[in-house]
Coordinates of C-alpha atoms in Angstrom, one line a residue:
M1 CA 105.3 20.4 -243.7
P2 CA 108.9 19.9 -242.6
D3 CA 111.1 17.5 -244.6
S4 CA 109.8 14.0 -243.4
S5 CA 112.9 12.2 -244.6
Q6 CA 114.7 11.7 -241.3
G7 CA 118.2 13.3 -241.0
P8 CA 120.9 11.8 -239.1
A9 CA 120.5 10.4 -235.6
L10 CA 122.4 12.8 -233.4
S11 CA 123.3 12.6 -229.7
L12 CA 121.7 14.8 -227.2
A13 CA 125.4 15.9 -226.0
R14 CA 125.9 17.2 -229.6
A15 CA 122.6 19.1 -229.5
R16 CA 123.5 20.5 -226.2
A17 CA 126.9 21.9 -227.4
F18 CA 125.3 23.3 -230.5
V19 CA 122.5 25.2 -228.7
M20 CA 124.8 26.4 -225.9
A21 CA 127.0 27.9 -228.5
K22 CA 124.2 29.7 -230.2
Q23 CA 122.9 31.1 -227.1
G24 CA 126.2 32.6 -226.2
L25 CA 126.7 30.2 -223.3
S26 CA 129.9 28.6 -224.6
V27 CA 133.5 29.8 -225.0
A28 CA 132.6 32.9 -227.3
G29 CA 129.4 34.8 -226.4
P30 CA 127.7 37.8 -228.1
E31 CA 129.5 40.8 -228.0
N32 CA 126.5 43.1 -226.6
V33 CA 123.1 42.7 -225.0
H34 CA 121.2 43.5 -228.2
D35 CA 122.9 40.4 -229.8
A36 CA 122.4 38.3 -226.7
T37 CA 118.7 38.9 -226.8
L38 CA 118.5 38.0 -230.4
A39 CA 120.5 34.8 -229.9
A40 CA 118.2 33.6 -226.9
A41 CA 115.0 34.7 -228.9
G42 CA 114.3 37.0 -226.0
V43 CA 115.5 37.3 -222.2
Y44 CA 113.1 36.9 -219.4
G45 CA 112.4 40.4 -218.4
T46 CA 111.9 40.6 -214.6
A47 CA 114.7 41.7 -212.2
P48 CA 117.2 40.6 -211.3
T49 CA 116.9 37.7 -213.7
C50 CA 117.4 39.9 -216.9
Y51 CA 120.7 41.2 -215.6
L52 CA 121.8 37.9 -214.5
S53 CA 121.1 36.2 -217.9
Y54 CA 123.1 38.8 -219.7
A55 CA 125.9 38.3 -217.3
A56 CA 126.2 34.7 -218.2
R57 CA 126.4 35.5 -221.9
V58 CA 128.1 38.8 -222.6
E59 CA 131.8 39.1 -221.7
G60 CA 132.4 42.1 -219.2
F61 CA 128.6 42.8 -218.9
R62 CA 127.7 45.5 -216.5
L63 CA 124.2 46.6 -215.2
A64 CA 124.6 49.9 -217.1
H65 CA 124.8 48.0 -220.4
L66 CA 121.3 46.8 -220.2
D67 CA 119.9 49.9 -218.8
E68 CA 121.5 51.7 -221.7
E69 CA 119.7 49.6 -224.3
L70 CA 116.4 49.7 -222.5
Y71 CA 116.2 53.4 -221.4
A72 CA 118.6 55.4 -223.5
R73 CA 118.8 53.8 -226.9
R74 CA 115.6 52.0 -226.4
R75 CA 116.6 49.2 -228.8
L76 CA 115.2 46.7 -226.3
V77 CA 111.5 46.7 -224.9
R78 CA 110.0 44.8 -222.0
L79 CA 106.5 43.2 -222.9
R80 CA 104.3 40.4 -221.9
C81 CA 104.5 37.8 -224.7
M82 CA 105.3 34.0 -224.6
R83 CA 103.3 32.2 -222.1
E84 CA 102.1 35.5 -220.9
S85 CA 105.6 36.1 -219.3
V86 CA 107.4 39.2 -219.4
Y87 CA 110.4 39.2 -221.9
I88 CA 113.0 41.6 -223.2
E89 CA 112.9 41.8 -227.0
P90 CA 114.5 43.8 -229.7
V91 CA 112.3 46.6 -231.2
E92 CA 112.7 45.1 -234.7
A93 CA 111.2 41.7 -233.4
L94 CA 108.2 43.3 -231.9
P95 CA 105.7 43.1 -234.7
V96 CA 106.3 39.3 -235.1
V97 CA 106.3 38.7 -231.3
V98 CA 103.3 40.7 -230.5
A99 CA 101.3 39.2 -233.3
A100 CA 102.3 35.6 -232.8
T101 CA 101.6 35.8 -228.9
G102 CA 99.4 39.0 -228.6
A103 CA 96.1 39.2 -226.7
G104 CA 93.5 37.5 -228.7
E105 CA 89.8 38.2 -228.3
K106 CA 89.5 35.6 -225.5
A107 CA 92.3 37.2 -223.4
A108 CA 90.9 40.7 -224.1
V109 CA 87.4 39.6 -223.0
R110 CA 89.0 38.0 -219.9
L111 CA 90.8 41.1 -218.8
V112 CA 87.8 43.3 -219.4
R113 CA 85.6 41.0 -217.3
L114 CA 88.2 41.0 -214.5
S115 CA 88.3 44.8 -214.5
G116 CA 84.5 44.9 -213.7
L117 CA 84.1 47.3 -216.6
T118 CA 81.9 47.3 -219.7
E119 CA 83.8 47.2 -223.1
G120 CA 82.7 50.7 -223.6
E121 CA 84.0 51.8 -220.2
F122 CA 87.2 49.9 -220.6
A123 CA 87.9 51.6 -224.0
A124 CA 87.0 55.1 -222.6
L125 CA 89.4 54.7 -219.6
A126 CA 92.2 53.3 -222.0
D127 CA 91.7 56.5 -224.2
R128 CA 91.9 58.7 -221.1
I129 CA 95.1 56.9 -219.8
E130 CA 96.7 57.6 -223.2
G131 CA 95.6 61.3 -223.2
L132 CA 97.0 61.7 -219.5
L133 CA 100.4 60.4 -220.5
A134 CA 100.8 62.2 -223.8
G135 CA 103.9 64.4 -223.5
R136 CA 104.5 63.5 -220.0
P137 CA 107.1 61.4 -218.2
P138 CA 106.4 57.7 -217.7
A139 CA 104.1 56.9 -214.7
T140 CA 103.5 53.9 -212.5
V141 CA 100.1 52.5 -212.0
S142 CA 99.9 54.3 -208.5
E143 CA 100.7 57.6 -210.3
L144 CA 98.2 56.8 -212.9
R145 CA 95.7 56.3 -210.3
E146 CA 96.4 59.7 -208.8
M147 CA 96.2 61.3 -212.2
L148 CA 92.9 59.7 -213.0
G149 CA 91.2 60.9 -209.7
A150 CA 87.5 60.3 -209.8
H151 CA 87.8 58.2 -213.1
V152 CA 89.6 55.3 -211.3
P153 CA 87.4 52.2 -211.5
P154 CA 86.0 51.1 -208.3
R155 CA 86.9 47.4 -208.4
R156 CA 90.2 46.5 -206.7
G157 CA 92.9 45.8 -209.2
A158 CA 90.8 47.1 -212.2
L159 CA 93.3 49.7 -213.2
Q160 CA 96.0 47.0 -213.3
Y161 CA 93.9 44.9 -215.8
V162 CA 93.4 48.1 -218.0
V163 CA 97.1 48.8 -218.1
A164 CA 97.9 45.1 -218.8
L165 CA 95.7 44.9 -221.8
M166 CA 97.0 48.2 -223.1
S167 CA 100.4 46.8 -223.0
R168 CA 99.5 43.7 -224.7
Q169 CA 97.9 45.8 -227.4
A170 CA 101.0 47.9 -227.7
R171 CA 99.3 51.2 -226.6
L172 CA 101.6 51.3 -223.5
V173 CA 105.1 50.1 -222.9
R174 CA 107.0 49.3 -219.6
A175 CA 109.4 52.2 -219.7
E176 CA 111.5 53.1 -216.6
V177 CA 112.0 51.1 -213.4
R178 CA 111.6 52.7 -210.1
G179 CA 114.1 51.6 -207.7
S180 CA 117.3 49.5 -207.9
W181 CA 118.3 47.1 -210.5
R182 CA 116.4 44.4 -208.5
S183 CA 113.1 46.3 -208.6
D184 CA 110.0 45.3 -210.8
T185 CA 108.0 48.5 -210.3
H186 CA 107.6 49.9 -213.7
A187 CA 106.7 53.2 -214.9
Y188 CA 104.5 53.0 -218.2
A189 CA 104.7 55.5 -221.3
R190 CA 102.6 55.6 -224.3
W191 CA 103.9 53.3 -227.0
A192 CA 104.2 55.9 -229.6
D193 CA 106.2 58.3 -227.3
W194 CA 108.5 55.7 -226.1
V195 CA 109.2 53.5 -229.2
G196 CA 108.7 56.2 -231.6
T197 CA 106.8 54.5 -234.4
P198 CA 103.4 52.5 -234.3
L199 CA 103.5 48.6 -234.3
K200 CA 103.6 47.3 -237.8
H201 CA 100.8 44.8 -238.3
V202 CA 101.7 41.4 -239.2
D203 CA 99.2 38.6 -240.0
P204 CA 99.1 36.3 -236.9
E205 CA 99.6 33.0 -238.9
T206 CA 102.6 34.5 -240.6
A207 CA 104.0 35.7 -237.2
R208 CA 103.7 32.3 -235.6
A209 CA 105.7 30.8 -238.6
E210 CA 108.4 33.4 -238.1
L211 CA 108.3 33.0 -234.3
A212 CA 108.8 29.3 -234.8
R213 CA 111.8 29.9 -237.0
R214 CA 113.2 32.3 -234.3
Y215 CA 112.7 29.7 -231.8
L216 CA 114.5 27.0 -233.6
R217 CA 117.3 29.3 -234.5
A218 CA 117.8 29.9 -230.7
F219 CA 116.8 26.4 -229.4
G220 CA 116.9 23.9 -232.2
P221 CA 117.1 21.0 -232.5
A222 CA 113.8 20.9 -230.5
T223 CA 110.5 19.1 -230.6
A224 CA 107.2 20.5 -231.6
A225 CA 106.1 20.1 -228.0
D226 CA 109.1 22.2 -227.1
L227 CA 108.0 25.0 -229.3
K228 CA 104.4 24.6 -228.1
W229 CA 105.5 25.1 -224.4
W230 CA 107.8 28.0 -225.1
A231 CA 105.4 30.0 -227.1
G232 CA 102.4 29.2 -225.1
W233 CA 100.3 28.0 -228.2
T234 CA 97.8 25.4 -228.9
V235 CA 98.7 22.2 -230.7
R236 CA 96.8 23.4 -233.8
D237 CA 98.7 26.7 -233.9
T238 CA 102.1 25.0 -233.3
T239 CA 101.3 22.3 -236.1
A240 CA 100.4 25.1 -238.6
A241 CA 103.4 27.2 -237.7
V242 CA 105.9 24.3 -238.2
S243 CA 104.1 23.3 -241.5
A244 CA 104.4 26.8 -242.7
L245 CA 108.1 26.7 -242.6
G246 CA 108.0 23.8 -245.1
E247 CA 111.4 22.6 -246.4
D248 CA 113.2 25.2 -244.3
V249 CA 112.8 22.6 -241.4
V250 CA 114.0 19.1 -241.2
E251 CA 113.3 16.3 -238.7
I252 CA 116.2 14.5 -237.0
S253 CA 116.3 11.9 -234.4
L254 CA 118.0 12.7 -231.0
T255 CA 119.4 9.9 -228.9
D256 CA 120.7 9.8 -225.4
G257 CA 120.6 6.2 -224.3
E258 CA 116.8 6.2 -224.2
A259 CA 114.2 5.9 -226.9
P260 CA 115.2 8.6 -229.6
S261 CA 113.0 11.6 -230.0
T262 CA 112.0 13.2 -233.2
S263 CA 113.2 16.9 -233.2
L264 CA 113.2 19.9 -235.6
V265 CA 116.1 21.8 -236.8
L266 CA 116.4 24.4 -239.4
T267 CA 117.7 22.9 -242.6
E268 CA 120.3 25.7 -243.0
E269 CA 121.6 24.6 -239.5
L270 CA 121.8 20.9 -240.0
A271 CA 125.4 20.8 -241.4
A272 CA 126.7 22.9 -238.4
L273 CA 124.7 20.7 -236.0
S274 CA 126.2 17.4 -237.5
A275 CA 129.7 19.0 -237.2
A276 CA 129.2 20.2 -233.6
D277 CA 131.8 18.6 -231.2
P278 CA 129.7 16.8 -228.4
G279 CA 132.9 16.8 -226.2
S280 CA 133.4 20.5 -226.4
A281 CA 133.4 21.7 -222.9
P282 CA 131.5 25.1 -222.7
G283 CA 132.5 25.0 -219.0
V284 CA 130.4 26.3 -216.1
R285 CA 127.7 29.0 -216.3
L286 CA 125.6 30.4 -213.7
L287 CA 122.0 30.9 -215.0
P288 CA 119.4 32.8 -212.9
V289 CA 115.7 31.8 -212.1
W290 CA 113.7 31.6 -215.3
D291 CA 116.6 32.0 -217.6
A292 CA 115.8 31.6 -221.3
Y293 CA 117.8 28.5 -221.7
V294 CA 116.5 26.8 -218.6
M295 CA 112.9 27.6 -219.7
G296 CA 113.3 26.8 -223.3
Y297 CA 112.1 23.2 -223.5
A298 CA 109.0 21.2 -222.3
Q299 CA 111.4 18.1 -222.3
R300 CA 114.0 18.9 -219.6
R301 CA 116.1 15.6 -219.8
R302 CA 118.5 17.4 -222.0
L303 CA 119.2 20.0 -219.2
V304 CA 118.9 18.0 -215.8
A305 CA 119.4 14.4 -214.8
G306 CA 116.3 12.7 -213.4
P307 CA 117.3 12.5 -209.8
D308 CA 118.1 16.2 -209.8
Y309 CA 114.9 17.4 -211.6
A310 CA 113.1 18.5 -208.3
R311 CA 116.2 20.5 -207.4
V312 CA 115.9 22.6 -210.5
Y313 CA 112.2 22.8 -211.3
D314 CA 109.0 23.1 -209.2
R315 CA 105.8 21.4 -210.0
A316 CA 104.7 24.2 -212.4
G317 CA 107.9 23.9 -214.5
N318 CA 109.7 27.1 -213.1
G319 CA 113.4 26.7 -213.2
T320 CA 115.5 28.0 -210.2
S321 CA 119.1 29.5 -210.4
V322 CA 121.2 26.7 -211.8
V323 CA 124.8 26.0 -212.3
L324 CA 125.3 24.5 -215.7
L325 CA 128.3 22.1 -216.2
D326 CA 128.8 21.5 -219.8
G327 CA 125.2 22.2 -220.4
V328 CA 123.8 20.0 -217.7
A329 CA 122.5 21.0 -214.2
A330 CA 125.2 20.4 -211.6
G331 CA 124.2 22.6 -208.8
V332 CA 122.3 25.7 -207.6
W333 CA 123.3 29.1 -206.6
E334 CA 121.9 32.2 -205.1
L335 CA 122.6 35.8 -204.1
E336 CA 123.0 36.0 -200.5
H337 CA 122.7 39.3 -198.4
A338 CA 125.4 39.8 -196.0
S339 CA 124.6 40.1 -192.4
G340 CA 123.1 43.6 -191.8
P341 CA 120.1 45.4 -193.2
P342 CA 118.4 44.5 -196.4
G343 CA 120.2 46.2 -199.4
G344 CA 123.6 45.5 -198.2
S345 CA 126.5 43.7 -200.0
L346 CA 125.7 40.5 -201.8
T347 CA 127.6 37.3 -202.1
V348 CA 127.3 34.7 -204.8
R349 CA 126.8 31.1 -203.0
V350 CA 127.0 27.9 -204.9
A351 CA 125.7 24.6 -203.9
P352 CA 127.0 21.4 -206.0
F353 CA 124.9 18.6 -206.6
G354 CA 127.8 16.2 -206.4
P355 CA 131.4 15.5 -207.3
A356 CA 131.2 16.5 -210.9
L357 CA 131.0 20.2 -210.1
V358 CA 133.4 19.9 -207.1
S359 CA 136.0 18.4 -209.3
R360 CA 135.9 21.6 -211.5
W361 CA 135.5 24.0 -208.7
A362 CA 138.0 26.5 -210.2
E363 CA 135.5 27.0 -213.2
A364 CA 132.7 27.6 -210.7
E365 CA 134.7 30.1 -209.0
E366 CA 135.5 31.9 -212.3
A367 CA 131.8 31.9 -213.2
A368 CA 130.8 33.2 -209.8
A369 CA 133.5 35.9 -210.0
R370 CA 132.0 36.8 -213.5
A371 CA 128.5 37.1 -212.1
A372 CA 129.9 39.1 -209.0
A373 CA 131.8 41.7 -211.2
A374 CA 128.6 42.2 -213.5
I375 CA 126.4 43.2 -210.5
G376 CA 128.8 44.5 -207.9
A377 CA 128.5 41.5 -205.6
N378 CA 131.3 39.6 -203.6
E379 CA 132.7 36.4 -205.1
L380 CA 131.5 33.0 -203.8

């Protein structure tokens, strides 16, 4: 169990400044995309979110920097993990991430059922797909369908379910992307061919404790409910994971003019958190839809004022493209196509919520210029 002796009562502003610095959203960010991925405990992996998330964190980021890590150096991999969402994760973190969030027996049974196949038919088709991909370039689901020929299951969408489960089981990996940097059409490769080594087995309970540690290192101080939301766990698994950390975690009280909330922070970070300057201004950052920071907490009052909540999050809790001002949502933004055919030039458009962002418009322009330079768009 975490140390139950309450640590100091700290302000939410101090916690925001501390977390933003850890996540590379303050003055000095990570030097490269690999370090930025570690700092955020994973970056949401769909396009164009992934590129825009790195643009907000890594100075001088360009599209090619992420492509090199994903497709050339292969130190980063896309996979479905927390909350069944697709994240980009470092290869060295995969054993823990997969074991802690992997397809359990219920998920596997569900996917097999949805495919319309028996367990035996499902297993045989998975083996056939691995055999077809051995020694060949990555293939999309459509290309796999052609390669399978008469062995394609008759039920609509069945092949997608087979590929999905194989990816969750680390038999396949999302390899290349077909299309532009905004495309989410993936080609799949055998895990062993693309990553190079089989996934190391980690006990799920041990993995959940380590993933909890990783989450708190990126997002702490945070509540157990925040961790449960982010990881997609049950209350039971969340409680067990936190308890397993023992004295490595301490409880503190966060205050923001309302009833204080009990939050968790790694013991090794408590001194740095207490010394964080709540008045340090991290400035303006443009974060995309589903950015890791925007989606990192169940309790969003630390990120957005009540009246603005519906502007940032939908009813399912999905965050839109948001303009952060000193860690709090102060506007929204979008990439807008110039007049003409789709695929033409893009422009960064910013819409402030009120005078707070307008009064610091020069910083908003600087943040927009940074995003524009990363993706080759025009400034706002």
